[in-house]
């Protein structure tokens, strides 16, 4: 026995004629679809409207209200117009809800059931303009099948889109909208195909470059840089619905830390070499990151610095940060001082008196002179550490040989595969599949083999740079301006502690990486001992030097253990 669908609700007009009422629901998934062709509604929504109106005429119904969700995904049920439609049918006598397809309403089974029940409770029959969906058993069965297919399509499409985006990023493409300073454009390749690409924005790229160069000097905070960029006319890229406007402070902060500007594409945490033109060099980008880090460490991210030592110096008695203050004498002359923040806020029991800033400046300058590595020790350190690098590089040769052997084997396999295909033994689809597999593995092996040598060369170059800095740090510090002194302090030291010893201020620093190792007197002693062993013709590895006792160091280097006057800890001090 076939069940007939329930009779639709009707209304009576002024002439006494009966009219069936309906609502129409239209949806497109993206804003681009809603604006395609330069129209307010794109192409899809008018097509859906025409189909729904034809279906209404077939049902002898009149569409009394239309609900449009433009740029709303069907994977979520809280679409504004959908919610408004459900509320509307609860309070109005409506017979039908007409959709173009079931997937316009929902693309997962749970939401489809919930929406369908809400319409059914309101006495509304769901009708598809292009599918045979109604309240009969066969219509309900088809509805369930179509809803399940829509859910599968939605999930599968999401997976395919994610795979495509990952592949695009791996090939160096830009996923999504390019940041300020770039433009998303479309070009035609040699085959006439439309290819989306990214180019430097002719109006904004120069301002972005200037922003990186200016911030790298250390003379700007992010708020100052933001104000200057706004004054210079930096704006966002206008769209048909959004006019150009000045960027916010957060946009400038994100811009300075975005590796996209040095040519990298970051997608899902992975880094890829981008195809777009870098606006700044890698060296400049890393300088900017150092300035950002220095501002964060000093606790002064966006404020004007009062003194280049502020944020680097700490009270040696209680460990609190030192603050800048100004005192005026009876003649109106202002003197700057450092005071303990712990004592000032009464967070600690510190009794440290105010310290004249010029005294602390001289003590820090003297500390640079005292810890600067003498030239003969730099030579010994270079000799020992380069030997250690070479030993490690040699130890990794076996692994590189294994990778190289696998690479040669894969290249032979690729040639054999191609010969087999030409002989008709391997079909084209299998050839492509195997070639892709071999190509991916070869790319990985090449990267691993090259990376071993590149990392070795870069590490040695970095070591040489650090030794040069540590061997000339006092001269460098005395020759640069205050803004660069701030960066210098943040690079060499974690903290600079100011102690009061015999009524005089003395400083001692916690060294930052890698200078905590390079400035360690124990390492200096080991380097001199290693150098002495080499001159004596002994076959001693650097790793063996660390196990030697103090007597060996004294005998070979003229060192003796002394006690630090500041911390009381034992340390090996070089006697110049």
Coordinates of C-alpha atoms in Angstrom, one line a residue, residues 215 217-218 286-301 303 305-314 321-322 338 364 367-368 469 473 476-477 480-497 509-516 519:
X215 CA 63.4 48.0 12.0
X217 CA 68.5 49.3 12.8
X218 CA 67.0 49.0 16.3
X286 CA 67.2 37.3 10.5
X287 CA 68.5 40.7 11.7
X288 CA 64.9 41.8 12.2
X289 CA 64.1 38.6 14.1
X290 CA 67.1 39.4 16.4
X291 CA 65.7 42.9 17.1
X292 CA 62.3 41.5 17.8
X293 CA 63.8 38.9 20.2
X294 CA 65.8 41.6 21.9
X295 CA 62.7 43.7 22.5
X296 CA 60.9 40.7 23.9
X297 CA 63.7 39.7 26.2
X298 CA 64.1 43.3 27.5
X299 CA 60.4 43.5 28.2
X300 CA 60.0 46.5 26.0
X301 CA 58.2 45.3 22.8
X303 CA 58.0 51.3 23.8
X305 CA 63.9 52.8 25.2
X306 CA 65.3 55.3 27.7
X307 CA 68.8 53.7 27.8
X308 CA 70.5 51.0 25.9
X309 CA 71.4 49.0 29.1
X310 CA 67.8 49.0 30.2
X311 CA 66.4 45.4 30.0
X312 CA 69.9 43.9 30.2
X313 CA 71.1 44.9 33.6
X314 CA 69.9 43.3 36.9
X321 CA 65.6 44.3 36.8
X322 CA 67.3 47.8 37.1
X338 CA 69.7 52.9 37.8
X364 CA 80.0 47.2 31.3
X367 CA 83.7 43.9 31.4
X368 CA 83.7 43.6 27.6
X469 CA 83.1 38.6 17.5
X473 CA 83.9 42.3 21.2
X476 CA 83.1 46.4 18.4
X477 CA 81.2 47.6 21.5
X480 CA 78.9 51.3 17.7
X481 CA 76.0 53.6 18.6
X482 CA 73.6 53.1 21.5
X483 CA 70.9 51.2 19.5
X484 CA 73.4 48.7 18.3
X485 CA 74.9 48.4 21.8
X486 CA 71.5 47.2 23.0
X487 CA 71.5 44.5 20.4
X488 CA 75.1 43.6 21.2
X489 CA 74.3 43.2 24.9
X490 CA 71.3 41.0 24.1
X491 CA 73.4 38.8 21.7
X492 CA 76.4 38.3 24.0
X493 CA 74.7 38.1 27.4
X494 CA 71.5 36.7 29.0
X495 CA 71.8 39.1 31.9
X496 CA 74.3 41.6 33.2
X497 CA 74.4 41.6 37.1
X509 CA 77.3 38.6 33.1
X510 CA 75.5 35.4 32.2
X511 CA 76.7 34.7 28.7
X512 CA 74.3 33.7 26.0
X513 CA 74.7 30.9 23.5
X514 CA 77.2 30.1 22.0
X515 CA 79.4 32.7 23.8
X516 CA 78.7 30.9 27.2
X519 CA 84.1 32.6 26.8

